[in-house]
Every structure is written in structure tokens, then in C-alpha cells.
Amino acid sequence: MTGSPAGDVALTDQAAKRIVALLSSEAPGSVFRVAVEGGGCSGFQYKFAIDAGATPDDALVERAGARVAIDPASLGFLAGASIDFVDDLMGQSFRVENPNAVSSCGCGTSFSL
């Protein structure tokens, strides 16, 4: 499914710029991976990582040179979500605005359905 639409997952300009900056020091073909895993204080948590490349089953979100890979299991949890990068008093972090989340914790990295 590589290269297919990622369930309407969107990247903001700020997230795309930060991802491009992160990937600039990585090997060619590297991707920024976003996944949903069980755990966190609300039941599910977001995981962000840099991988050497996308797998054949990954959906890809691309914007302004940023490449984000999402595995099939996580894609359903992220449908309609927007990934942003913020720099505020709490520090710098990626944030996911997820319309599927019923609630989330104060740190913004875990959520419940």
C-alpha cells in the first residue's frame, strides 16, 4: 500500500518543516514513522520514530518533502487526524489532533477511544 492515501491524515506546515529537518541527517529513503500503541495513561499512545524506510504495507503521507509512514494497524486510529509540531512553554513536540479520540491526557501523547 506504499504511496497510498493515509486515511486523510494531514501534516501541518510546521510538522513538515520539522520532519524534513530531522530526516536531513538520516540516510536517503528514511521516513518519519507515526504509530499508535497500547499504553499511556489514557489507554493508547502515539509513538514517533525515524525508520530506514517504509514497508510495503505502510501508508505514506507526504508534504513539502516530509515523508511520514503509518502502519496499517495504526492507520484506523489516525483517520482524519492532523499532525502538528509545536514550540511553546511546555517545550517542542509533535502533537496529534485526533477526531477519533474521546479523551486525552495532559501531555497530549496518549488518548482513549
mmCIF file of N, CA, C and O in Angstrom:
data_model
loop_
_atom_site.group_PDB
_atom_site.id
_atom_site.type_symbol
_atom_site.label_atom_id
_atom_site.label_comp_id
_atom_site.label_asym_id
_atom_site.label_seq_id
_atom_site.Cartn_x
_atom_site.Cartn_y
_atom_site.Cartn_z
ATOM 1 N N MET A 1 0.830 -1.190 0.000
ATOM 2 C CA MET A 1 0.000 0.000 0.000
ATOM 3 C C MET A 1 0.867 1.242 0.000
ATOM 4 O O MET A 1 0.396 2.335 0.145
ATOM 5 N N THR A 2 2.149 1.118 -0.123
ATOM 6 C CA THR A 2 3.041 2.268 -0.139
ATOM 7 C C THR A 2 2.588 3.297 -1.168
ATOM 8 O O THR A 2 2.241 2.960 -2.272
ATOM 9 N N GLY A 3 2.607 4.549 -0.751
ATOM 10 C CA GLY A 3 2.226 5.629 -1.642
ATOM 11 C C GLY A 3 0.737 5.887 -1.677
ATOM 12 O O GLY A 3 0.289 6.814 -2.323
ATOM 13 N N SER A 4 -0.041 5.085 -0.974
ATOM 14 C CA SER A 4 -1.490 5.286 -0.986
ATOM 15 C C SER A 4 -1.882 6.359 0.016
ATOM 16 O O SER A 4 -1.138 6.663 0.934
ATOM 17 N N PRO A 5 -3.081 6.951 -0.150
ATOM 18 C CA PRO A 5 -3.520 7.964 0.792
ATOM 19 C C PRO A 5 -3.597 7.380 2.197
ATOM 20 O O PRO A 5 -3.985 6.240 2.366
ATOM 21 N N ALA A 6 -3.230 8.151 3.157
ATOM 22 C CA ALA A 6 -3.166 7.671 4.532
ATOM 23 C C ALA A 6 -4.412 8.060 5.315
ATOM 24 O O ALA A 6 -4.328 8.695 6.359
ATOM 25 N N GLY A 7 -5.582 7.671 4.824
ATOM 26 C CA GLY A 7 -6.807 7.880 5.594
ATOM 27 C C GLY A 7 -7.060 9.321 5.961
ATOM 28 O O GLY A 7 -7.541 9.587 7.043
ATOM 29 N N ASP A 8 -6.698 10.229 5.088
ATOM 30 C CA ASP A 8 -6.909 11.651 5.342
ATOM 31 C C ASP A 8 -6.107 12.183 6.522
ATOM 32 O O ASP A 8 -6.500 13.148 7.159
ATOM 33 N N VAL A 9 -4.979 11.554 6.834
ATOM 34 C CA VAL A 9 -4.076 12.087 7.853
ATOM 35 C C VAL A 9 -3.347 13.271 7.224
ATOM 36 O O VAL A 9 -2.847 13.179 6.107
ATOM 37 N N ALA A 10 -3.310 14.393 7.942
ATOM 38 C CA ALA A 10 -2.703 15.613 7.409
ATOM 39 C C ALA A 10 -1.486 16.021 8.225
ATOM 40 O O ALA A 10 -1.394 15.739 9.417
ATOM 41 N N LEU A 11 -0.564 16.689 7.559
ATOM 42 C CA LEU A 11 0.596 17.292 8.210
ATOM 43 C C LEU A 11 0.475 18.798 8.103
ATOM 44 O O LEU A 11 0.177 19.324 7.031
ATOM 45 N N THR A 12 0.733 19.506 9.193
ATOM 46 C CA THR A 12 0.776 20.962 9.123
ATOM 47 C C THR A 12 2.112 21.380 8.511
ATOM 48 O O THR A 12 3.053 20.580 8.426
ATOM 49 N N ASP A 13 2.192 22.639 8.106
ATOM 50 C CA ASP A 13 3.451 23.173 7.582
ATOM 51 C C ASP A 13 4.572 23.029 8.609
ATOM 52 O O ASP A 13 5.702 22.673 8.271
ATOM 53 N N GLN A 14 4.263 23.312 9.884
ATOM 54 C CA GLN A 14 5.268 23.247 10.941
ATOM 55 C C GLN A 14 5.782 21.821 11.115
ATOM 56 O O GLN A 14 6.984 21.602 11.293
ATOM 57 N N ALA A 15 4.881 20.836 11.065
ATOM 58 C CA ALA A 15 5.293 19.440 11.204
ATOM 59 C C ALA A 15 6.148 19.029 10.017
ATOM 60 O O ALA A 15 7.184 18.374 10.189
ATOM 61 N N ALA A 16 5.744 19.393 8.815
ATOM 62 C CA ALA A 16 6.511 19.038 7.623
ATOM 63 C C ALA A 16 7.920 19.616 7.695
ATOM 64 O O ALA A 16 8.905 18.919 7.405
ATOM 65 N N LYS A 17 8.046 20.885 8.088
ATOM 66 C CA LYS A 17 9.371 21.510 8.188
ATOM 67 C C LYS A 17 10.253 20.797 9.201
ATOM 68 O O LYS A 17 11.445 20.562 8.958
ATOM 69 N N ARG A 18 9.687 20.436 10.342
ATOM 70 C CA ARG A 18 10.466 19.756 11.387
ATOM 71 C C ARG A 18 10.885 18.354 10.934
ATOM 72 O O ARG A 18 12.018 17.924 11.162
ATOM 73 N N ILE A 19 9.985 17.644 10.263
ATOM 74 C CA ILE A 19 10.298 16.304 9.783
ATOM 75 C C ILE A 19 11.397 16.369 8.729
ATOM 76 O O ILE A 19 12.335 15.567 8.749
ATOM 77 N N VAL A 20 11.316 17.317 7.810
ATOM 78 C CA VAL A 20 12.369 17.490 6.804
ATOM 79 C C VAL A 20 13.708 17.744 7.499
ATOM 80 O O VAL A 20 14.736 17.181 7.117
ATOM 81 N N ALA A 21 13.716 18.592 8.520
ATOM 82 C CA ALA A 21 14.951 18.879 9.255
ATOM 83 C C ALA A 21 15.491 17.619 9.933
ATOM 84 O O ALA A 21 16.699 17.354 9.896
ATOM 85 N N LEU A 22 14.628 16.833 10.536
ATOM 86 C CA LEU A 22 15.059 15.602 11.205
ATOM 87 C C LEU A 22 15.616 14.591 10.203
ATOM 88 O O LEU A 22 16.633 13.944 10.453
ATOM 89 N N LEU A 23 14.942 14.454 9.070
ATOM 90 C CA LEU A 23 15.363 13.457 8.080
ATOM 91 C C LEU A 23 16.593 13.884 7.282
ATOM 92 O O LEU A 23 17.245 13.053 6.666
ATOM 93 N N SER A 24 16.927 15.186 7.330
ATOM 94 C CA SER A 24 18.066 15.674 6.544
ATOM 95 C C SER A 24 19.386 15.052 6.967
ATOM 96 O O SER A 24 20.316 14.967 6.169
ATOM 97 N N SER A 25 19.491 14.604 8.199
ATOM 98 C CA SER A 25 20.734 13.985 8.671
ATOM 99 C C SER A 25 20.657 12.453 8.656
ATOM 100 O O SER A 25 21.566 11.785 9.155
ATOM 101 N N GLU A 26 19.581 11.918 8.103
ATOM 102 C CA GLU A 26 19.407 10.464 8.030
ATOM 103 C C GLU A 26 19.751 9.962 6.629
ATOM 104 O O GLU A 26 19.891 10.743 5.695
ATOM 105 N N ALA A 27 19.825 8.644 6.492
ATOM 106 C CA ALA A 27 20.127 8.022 5.200
ATOM 107 C C ALA A 27 19.015 8.314 4.198
ATOM 108 O O ALA A 27 17.845 8.450 4.588
ATOM 109 N N PRO A 28 19.347 8.414 2.922
ATOM 110 C CA PRO A 28 18.314 8.619 1.897
ATOM 111 C C PRO A 28 17.244 7.534 1.982
ATOM 112 O O PRO A 28 17.549 6.373 2.237
ATOM 113 N N GLY A 29 15.994 7.930 1.806
ATOM 114 C CA GLY A 29 14.875 6.985 1.886
ATOM 115 C C GLY A 29 14.277 6.850 3.267
ATOM 116 O O GLY A 29 13.261 6.178 3.445
ATOM 117 N N SER A 30 14.902 7.469 4.272
ATOM 118 C CA SER A 30 14.374 7.387 5.632
ATOM 119 C C SER A 30 13.003 8.056 5.723
ATOM 120 O O SER A 30 12.707 8.978 4.964
ATOM 121 N N VAL A 31 12.193 7.569 6.655
ATOM 122 C CA VAL A 31 10.859 8.114 6.870
ATOM 123 C C VAL A 31 10.644 8.396 8.351
ATOM 124 O O VAL A 31 11.289 7.800 9.213
ATOM 125 N N PHE A 32 9.743 9.313 8.621
ATOM 126 C CA PHE A 32 9.293 9.591 9.982
ATOM 127 C C PHE A 32 8.083 8.688 10.204
ATOM 128 O O PHE A 32 7.131 8.727 9.435
ATOM 129 N N ARG A 33 8.132 7.846 11.216
ATOM 130 C CA ARG A 33 7.048 6.895 11.465
ATOM 131 C C ARG A 33 6.175 7.371 12.622
ATOM 132 O O ARG A 33 6.676 7.772 13.668
ATOM 133 N N VAL A 34 4.858 7.314 12.397
ATOM 134 C CA VAL A 34 3.879 7.607 13.440
ATOM 135 C C VAL A 34 3.078 6.335 13.651
ATOM 136 O O VAL A 34 2.574 5.739 12.693
ATOM 137 N N ALA A 35 2.980 5.903 14.904
ATOM 138 C CA ALA A 35 2.253 4.682 15.229
ATOM 139 C C ALA A 35 1.389 4.900 16.463
ATOM 140 O O ALA A 35 1.617 5.834 17.242
ATOM 141 N N VAL A 36 0.406 4.045 16.626
ATOM 142 C CA VAL A 36 -0.437 4.034 17.817
ATOM 143 C C VAL A 36 -0.191 2.698 18.502
ATOM 144 O O VAL A 36 -0.249 1.645 17.877
ATOM 145 N N GLU A 37 0.106 2.757 19.806
ATOM 146 C CA GLU A 37 0.370 1.557 20.589
ATOM 147 C C GLU A 37 -0.503 1.568 21.825
ATOM 148 O O GLU A 37 -0.917 2.636 22.287
ATOM 149 N N GLY A 38 -0.745 0.401 22.383
ATOM 150 C CA GLY A 38 -1.442 0.315 23.661
ATOM 151 C C GLY A 38 -0.551 0.850 24.758
ATOM 152 O O GLY A 38 0.670 0.705 24.707
ATOM 153 N N GLY A 39 -1.151 1.511 25.742
ATOM 154 C CA GLY A 39 -0.370 2.030 26.859
ATOM 155 C C GLY A 39 -0.661 3.494 27.111
ATOM 156 O O GLY A 39 -1.640 4.042 26.606
ATOM 157 N N GLY A 40 0.194 4.124 27.873
ATOM 158 C CA GLY A 40 -0.020 5.517 28.224
ATOM 159 C C GLY A 40 -1.077 5.627 29.315
ATOM 160 O O GLY A 40 -1.721 4.645 29.682
ATOM 161 N N CYS A 41 -1.306 6.796 29.799
ATOM 162 C CA CYS A 41 -2.247 6.975 30.899
ATOM 163 C C CYS A 41 -3.697 6.968 30.447
ATOM 164 O O CYS A 41 -4.600 6.882 31.268
ATOM 165 N N SER A 42 -3.958 6.998 29.129
ATOM 166 C CA SER A 42 -5.335 7.012 28.640
ATOM 167 C C SER A 42 -5.703 5.765 27.832
ATOM 168 O O SER A 42 -6.800 5.681 27.304
ATOM 169 N N GLY A 43 -4.808 4.802 27.700
ATOM 170 C CA GLY A 43 -5.128 3.565 27.005
ATOM 171 C C GLY A 43 -4.353 3.336 25.720
ATOM 172 O O GLY A 43 -3.972 2.221 25.403
ATOM 173 N N PHE A 44 -4.137 4.392 24.934
ATOM 174 C CA PHE A 44 -3.342 4.320 23.705
ATOM 175 C C PHE A 44 -2.349 5.461 23.731
ATOM 176 O O PHE A 44 -2.599 6.499 24.350
ATOM 177 N N GLN A 45 -1.222 5.272 23.045
ATOM 178 C CA GLN A 45 -0.242 6.353 22.978
ATOM 179 C C GLN A 45 0.337 6.443 21.577
ATOM 180 O O GLN A 45 0.377 5.461 20.849
ATOM 181 N N TYR A 46 0.762 7.636 21.225
ATOM 182 C CA TYR A 46 1.410 7.876 19.939
ATOM 183 C C TYR A 46 2.893 7.597 20.084
ATOM 184 O O TYR A 46 3.502 7.936 21.092
ATOM 185 N N LYS A 47 3.453 7.000 19.050
ATOM 186 C CA LYS A 47 4.889 6.748 19.028
ATOM 187 C C LYS A 47 5.447 7.394 17.769
ATOM 188 O O LYS A 47 4.891 7.223 16.683
ATOM 189 N N PHE A 48 6.535 8.125 17.907
ATOM 190 C CA PHE A 48 7.202 8.794 16.791
ATOM 191 C C PHE A 48 8.623 8.248 16.694
ATOM 192 O O PHE A 48 9.315 8.153 17.704
ATOM 193 N N ALA A 49 9.044 7.897 15.493
ATOM 194 C CA ALA A 49 10.384 7.339 15.306
ATOM 195 C C ALA A 49 10.855 7.624 13.879
ATOM 196 O O ALA A 49 10.060 7.958 13.004
ATOM 197 N N ILE A 50 12.149 7.462 13.674
ATOM 198 C CA ILE A 50 12.711 7.548 12.330
ATOM 199 C C ILE A 50 13.105 6.137 11.926
ATOM 200 O O ILE A 50 13.792 5.432 12.669
ATOM 201 N N ASP A 51 12.626 5.707 10.757
ATOM 202 C CA ASP A 51 12.932 4.381 10.222
ATOM 203 C C ASP A 51 13.740 4.515 8.937
ATOM 204 O O ASP A 51 13.638 5.524 8.238
ATOM 205 N N ALA A 52 14.463 3.466 8.612
ATOM 206 C CA ALA A 52 15.290 3.452 7.402
ATOM 207 C C ALA A 52 14.451 3.567 6.136
ATOM 208 O O ALA A 52 14.934 4.030 5.111
ATOM 209 N N GLY A 53 13.200 3.172 6.207
ATOM 210 C CA GLY A 53 12.327 3.254 5.038
ATOM 211 C C GLY A 53 10.946 2.736 5.359
ATOM 212 O O GLY A 53 10.725 2.149 6.418
ATOM 213 N N ALA A 54 10.028 2.953 4.443
ATOM 214 C CA ALA A 54 8.664 2.466 4.600
ATOM 215 C C ALA A 54 8.615 0.992 4.220
ATOM 216 O O ALA A 54 9.429 0.517 3.424
ATOM 217 N N THR A 55 7.652 0.270 4.779
ATOM 218 C CA THR A 55 7.423 -1.119 4.396
ATOM 219 C C THR A 55 6.347 -1.147 3.308
ATOM 220 O O THR A 55 5.616 -0.158 3.128
ATOM 221 N N PRO A 56 6.209 -2.249 2.597
ATOM 222 C CA PRO A 56 5.194 -2.314 1.538
ATOM 223 C C PRO A 56 3.761 -2.099 2.034
ATOM 224 O O PRO A 56 2.912 -1.647 1.271
ATOM 225 N N ASP A 57 3.496 -2.408 3.307
ATOM 226 C CA ASP A 57 2.143 -2.247 3.846
ATOM 227 C C ASP A 57 1.858 -0.847 4.377
ATOM 228 O O ASP A 57 0.716 -0.528 4.686
ATOM 229 N N ASP A 58 2.873 -0.019 4.533
ATOM 230 C CA ASP A 58 2.691 1.324 5.097
ATOM 231 C C ASP A 58 1.902 2.233 4.164
ATOM 232 O O ASP A 58 2.024 2.149 2.942
ATOM 233 N N ALA A 59 1.139 3.112 4.765
ATOM 234 C CA ALA A 59 0.565 4.240 4.037
ATOM 235 C C ALA A 59 1.538 5.399 4.220
ATOM 236 O O ALA A 59 2.179 5.521 5.263
ATOM 237 N N LEU A 60 1.680 6.236 3.201
ATOM 238 C CA LEU A 60 2.601 7.368 3.272
ATOM 239 C C LEU A 60 1.842 8.683 3.202
ATOM 240 O O LEU A 60 0.935 8.838 2.391
ATOM 241 N N VAL A 61 2.230 9.601 4.058
ATOM 242 C CA VAL A 61 1.752 10.979 4.000
ATOM 243 C C VAL A 61 2.957 11.797 3.585
ATOM 244 O O VAL A 61 4.018 11.699 4.203
ATOM 245 N N GLU A 62 2.822 12.591 2.528
ATOM 246 C CA GLU A 62 3.937 13.402 2.056
ATOM 247 C C GLU A 62 3.489 14.842 1.915
ATOM 248 O O GLU A 62 2.392 15.118 1.423
ATOM 249 N N ARG A 63 4.365 15.749 2.404
ATOM 250 C CA ARG A 63 4.083 17.178 2.267
ATOM 251 C C ARG A 63 5.399 17.930 2.313
ATOM 252 O O ARG A 63 6.187 17.759 3.256
ATOM 253 N N ALA A 64 5.634 18.746 1.328
ATOM 254 C CA ALA A 64 6.799 19.637 1.271
ATOM 255 C C ALA A 64 8.104 18.911 1.564
ATOM 256 O O ALA A 64 8.968 19.424 2.265
ATOM 257 N N GLY A 65 8.254 17.693 1.055
ATOM 258 C CA GLY A 65 9.472 16.926 1.250
ATOM 259 C C GLY A 65 9.474 16.025 2.468
ATOM 260 O O GLY A 65 10.368 15.204 2.635
ATOM 261 N N ALA A 66 8.489 16.160 3.339
ATOM 262 C CA ALA A 66 8.384 15.305 4.528
ATOM 263 C C ALA A 66 7.686 14.010 4.138
ATOM 264 O O ALA A 66 6.694 14.030 3.416
ATOM 265 N N ARG A 67 8.221 12.889 4.618
ATOM 266 C CA ARG A 67 7.619 11.576 4.360
ATOM 267 C C ARG A 67 7.295 10.919 5.687
ATOM 268 O O ARG A 67 8.195 10.651 6.489
ATOM 269 N N VAL A 68 5.997 10.634 5.911
ATOM 270 C CA VAL A 68 5.530 10.013 7.149
ATOM 271 C C VAL A 68 4.930 8.660 6.804
ATOM 272 O O VAL A 68 4.041 8.569 5.950
ATOM 273 N N ALA A 69 5.407 7.608 7.464
ATOM 274 C CA ALA A 69 4.898 6.253 7.268
ATOM 275 C C ALA A 69 3.980 5.893 8.430
ATOM 276 O O ALA A 69 4.279 6.184 9.595
ATOM 277 N N ILE A 70 2.857 5.256 8.087
ATOM 278 C CA ILE A 70 1.896 4.810 9.094
ATOM 279 C C ILE A 70 1.548 3.357 8.795
ATOM 280 O O ILE A 70 1.124 3.036 7.682
ATOM 281 N N ASP A 71 1.712 2.481 9.787
ATOM 282 C CA ASP A 71 1.412 1.070 9.587
ATOM 283 C C ASP A 71 -0.106 0.860 9.523
ATOM 284 O O ASP A 71 -0.871 1.691 10.017
ATOM 285 N N PRO A 72 -0.555 -0.235 8.902
ATOM 286 C CA PRO A 72 -1.993 -0.455 8.716
ATOM 287 C C PRO A 72 -2.794 -0.488 10.021
ATOM 288 O O PRO A 72 -3.919 0.013 10.067
ATOM 289 N N ALA A 73 -2.233 -1.062 11.083
ATOM 290 C CA ALA A 73 -2.961 -1.140 12.352
ATOM 291 C C ALA A 73 -3.185 0.246 12.957
ATOM 292 O O ALA A 73 -4.232 0.516 13.541
ATOM 293 N N SER A 74 -2.216 1.126 12.809
ATOM 294 C CA SER A 74 -2.338 2.483 13.371
ATOM 295 C C SER A 74 -3.208 3.390 12.524
ATOM 296 O O SER A 74 -3.805 4.340 13.030
ATOM 297 N N LEU A 75 -3.287 3.093 11.232
ATOM 298 C CA LEU A 75 -3.990 3.974 10.303
ATOM 299 C C LEU A 75 -5.446 4.188 10.691
ATOM 300 O O LEU A 75 -5.956 5.304 10.631
ATOM 301 N N GLY A 76 -6.126 3.136 11.128
ATOM 302 C CA GLY A 76 -7.518 3.267 11.542
ATOM 303 C C GLY A 76 -7.706 4.215 12.714
ATOM 304 O O GLY A 76 -8.693 4.945 12.785
ATOM 305 N N PHE A 77 -6.756 4.222 13.641
ATOM 306 C CA PHE A 77 -6.822 5.121 14.796
ATOM 307 C C PHE A 77 -6.547 6.569 14.408
ATOM 308 O O PHE A 77 -6.942 7.490 15.112
ATOM 309 N N LEU A 78 -5.831 6.771 13.299
ATOM 310 C CA LEU A 78 -5.395 8.112 12.908
ATOM 311 C C LEU A 78 -6.210 8.728 11.775
ATOM 312 O O LEU A 78 -5.929 9.857 11.360
ATOM 313 N N ALA A 79 -7.219 8.027 11.269
ATOM 314 C CA ALA A 79 -8.021 8.554 10.154
ATOM 315 C C ALA A 79 -8.609 9.911 10.515
ATOM 316 O O ALA A 79 -9.230 10.076 11.570
ATOM 317 N N GLY A 80 -8.366 10.903 9.678
ATOM 318 C CA GLY A 80 -8.872 12.248 9.898
ATOM 319 C C GLY A 80 -8.025 13.097 10.828
ATOM 320 O O GLY A 80 -8.356 14.251 11.094
ATOM 321 N N ALA A 81 -6.913 12.557 11.309
ATOM 322 C CA ALA A 81 -6.066 13.283 12.261
ATOM 323 C C ALA A 81 -5.145 14.271 11.552
ATOM 324 O O ALA A 81 -4.868 14.156 10.364
ATOM 325 N N SER A 82 -4.671 15.238 12.306
ATOM 326 C CA SER A 82 -3.704 16.214 11.839
ATOM 327 C C SER A 82 -2.490 16.158 12.759
ATOM 328 O O SER A 82 -2.634 16.185 13.982
ATOM 329 N N ILE A 83 -1.298 16.062 12.168
ATOM 330 C CA ILE A 83 -0.056 16.018 12.931
ATOM 331 C C ILE A 83 0.595 17.388 12.847
ATOM 332 O O ILE A 83 0.821 17.910 11.762
ATOM 333 N N ASP A 84 0.884 17.965 14.011
ATOM 334 C CA ASP A 84 1.450 19.302 14.102
ATOM 335 C C ASP A 84 2.747 19.233 14.894
ATOM 336 O O ASP A 84 3.005 18.276 15.621
ATOM 337 N N PHE A 85 3.570 20.250 14.765
ATOM 338 C CA PHE A 85 4.762 20.414 15.590
ATOM 339 C C PHE A 85 4.636 21.754 16.284
ATOM 340 O O PHE A 85 4.425 22.776 15.629
ATOM 341 N N VAL A 86 4.725 21.738 17.613
ATOM 342 C CA VAL A 86 4.564 22.971 18.373
ATOM 343 C C VAL A 86 5.815 23.257 19.200
ATOM 344 O O VAL A 86 6.513 22.347 19.621
ATOM 345 N N ASP A 87 6.064 24.531 19.395
ATOM 346 C CA ASP A 87 7.157 25.007 20.223
ATOM 347 C C ASP A 87 6.557 26.044 21.151
ATOM 348 O O ASP A 87 6.325 27.186 20.760
ATOM 349 N N ASP A 88 6.249 25.619 22.384
ATOM 350 C CA ASP A 88 5.593 26.523 23.330
ATOM 351 C C ASP A 88 6.259 26.416 24.703
ATOM 352 O O ASP A 88 7.336 25.830 24.827
ATOM 353 N N LEU A 89 5.629 26.945 25.719
ATOM 354 C CA LEU A 89 6.205 26.923 27.061
ATOM 355 C C LEU A 89 6.421 25.507 27.602
ATOM 356 O O LEU A 89 7.251 25.297 28.472
ATOM 357 N N MET A 90 5.668 24.554 27.088
ATOM 358 C CA MET A 90 5.814 23.156 27.505
ATOM 359 C C MET A 90 6.968 22.469 26.781
ATOM 360 O O MET A 90 7.326 21.355 27.096
ATOM 361 N N GLY A 91 7.549 23.132 25.780
ATOM 362 C CA GLY A 91 8.662 22.575 25.026
ATOM 363 C C GLY A 91 8.277 22.314 23.585
ATOM 364 O O GLY A 91 7.226 22.731 23.116
ATOM 365 N N GLN A 92 9.150 21.628 22.875
ATOM 366 C CA GLN A 92 8.905 21.281 21.477
ATOM 367 C C GLN A 92 8.386 19.854 21.410
ATOM 368 O O GLN A 92 8.917 18.964 22.073
ATOM 369 N N SER A 93 7.346 19.638 20.591
ATOM 370 C CA SER A 93 6.823 18.283 20.445
ATOM 371 C C SER A 93 5.896 18.186 19.252
ATOM 372 O O SER A 93 5.360 19.186 18.767
ATOM 373 N N PHE A 94 5.745 16.944 18.778
ATOM 374 C CA PHE A 94 4.735 16.663 17.780
ATOM 375 C C PHE A 94 3.426 16.446 18.522
ATOM 376 O O PHE A 94 3.402 15.812 19.580
ATOM 377 N N ARG A 95 2.350 16.978 17.987
ATOM 378 C CA ARG A 95 1.027 16.812 18.586
ATOM 379 C C ARG A 95 0.074 16.290 17.530
ATOM 380 O O ARG A 95 0.134 16.700 16.370
ATOM 381 N N VAL A 96 -0.800 15.410 17.938
ATOM 382 C CA VAL A 96 -1.785 14.836 17.031
ATOM 383 C C VAL A 96 -3.165 15.324 17.435
ATOM 384 O O VAL A 96 -3.587 15.129 18.584
ATOM 385 N N GLU A 97 -3.828 16.012 16.520
ATOM 386 C CA GLU A 97 -5.226 16.401 16.710
ATOM 387 C C GLU A 97 -6.043 15.268 16.104
ATOM 388 O O GLU A 97 -6.117 15.136 14.887
ATOM 389 N N ASN A 98 -6.626 14.441 16.958
ATOM 390 C CA ASN A 98 -7.268 13.217 16.510
ATOM 391 C C ASN A 98 -8.769 13.264 16.776
ATOM 392 O O ASN A 98 -9.198 13.224 17.926
ATOM 393 N N PRO A 99 -9.592 13.312 15.723
ATOM 394 C CA PRO A 99 -11.040 13.362 15.922
ATOM 395 C C PRO A 99 -11.617 12.055 16.467
ATOM 396 O O PRO A 99 -12.756 12.030 16.937
ATOM 397 N N ASN A 100 -10.832 10.977 16.443
ATOM 398 C CA ASN A 100 -11.292 9.682 16.954
ATOM 399 C C ASN A 100 -11.118 9.557 18.460
ATOM 400 O O ASN A 100 -11.700 8.674 19.071
ATOM 401 N N ALA A 101 -10.303 10.416 19.053
ATOM 402 C CA ALA A 101 -10.021 10.340 20.488
ATOM 403 C C ALA A 101 -11.169 10.942 21.283
ATOM 404 O O ALA A 101 -11.602 12.059 21.015
ATOM 405 N N VAL A 102 -11.647 10.188 22.262
ATOM 406 C CA VAL A 102 -12.714 10.667 23.135
ATOM 407 C C VAL A 102 -12.122 11.555 24.220
ATOM 408 O O VAL A 102 -12.708 12.554 24.614
ATOM 409 N N SER A 103 -10.943 11.177 24.697
ATOM 410 C CA SER A 103 -10.247 11.985 25.695
ATOM 411 C C SER A 103 -8.753 11.776 25.518
ATOM 412 O O SER A 103 -8.312 10.831 24.869
ATOM 413 N N SER A 104 -7.978 12.688 26.091
ATOM 414 C CA SER A 104 -6.527 12.546 26.036
ATOM 415 C C SER A 104 -5.941 13.023 27.356
ATOM 416 O O SER A 104 -6.594 13.696 28.142
ATOM 417 N N CYS A 105 -4.695 12.664 27.597
ATOM 418 C CA CYS A 105 -4.033 13.064 28.837
ATOM 419 C C CYS A 105 -3.474 14.492 28.687
ATOM 420 O O CYS A 105 -3.464 15.043 27.594
ATOM 421 N N GLY A 106 -2.997 15.035 29.761
ATOM 422 C CA GLY A 106 -2.475 16.393 29.752
ATOM 423 C C GLY A 106 -1.253 16.575 28.884
ATOM 424 O O GLY A 106 -1.038 17.647 28.324
ATOM 425 N N CYS A 107 -0.438 15.524 28.723
ATOM 426 C CA CYS A 107 0.774 15.656 27.919
ATOM 427 C C CYS A 107 0.483 15.556 26.430
ATOM 428 O O CYS A 107 1.323 15.907 25.608
ATOM 429 N N GLY A 108 -0.703 15.079 26.058
ATOM 430 C CA GLY A 108 -1.093 15.016 24.657
ATOM 431 C C GLY A 108 -0.525 13.848 23.871
ATOM 432 O O GLY A 108 -0.710 13.766 22.672
ATOM 433 N N THR A 109 0.159 12.899 24.558
ATOM 434 C CA THR A 109 0.719 11.773 23.828
ATOM 435 C C THR A 109 -0.098 10.506 24.005
ATOM 436 O O THR A 109 0.189 9.501 23.367
ATOM 437 N N SER A 110 -1.088 10.499 24.870
ATOM 438 C CA SER A 110 -1.939 9.322 24.987
ATOM 439 C C SER A 110 -3.394 9.735 24.895
ATOM 440 O O SER A 110 -3.756 10.875 25.144
ATOM 441 N N PHE A 111 -4.236 8.751 24.527
ATOM 442 C CA PHE A 111 -5.657 9.059 24.306
ATOM 443 C C PHE A 111 -6.481 7.808 24.498
ATOM 444 O O PHE A 111 -5.966 6.704 24.578
ATOM 445 N N SER A 112 -7.798 7.996 24.578
ATOM 446 C CA SER A 112 -8.719 6.869 24.661
ATOM 447 C C SER A 112 -9.774 7.024 23.583
ATOM 448 O O SER A 112 -10.030 8.117 23.086
ATOM 449 N N LEU A 113 -10.373 5.900 23.225
ATOM 450 C CA LEU A 113 -11.417 5.893 22.204
ATOM 451 C C LEU A 113 -12.772 5.662 22.836
ATOM 452 O O LEU A 113 -12.921 5.078 23.842
#
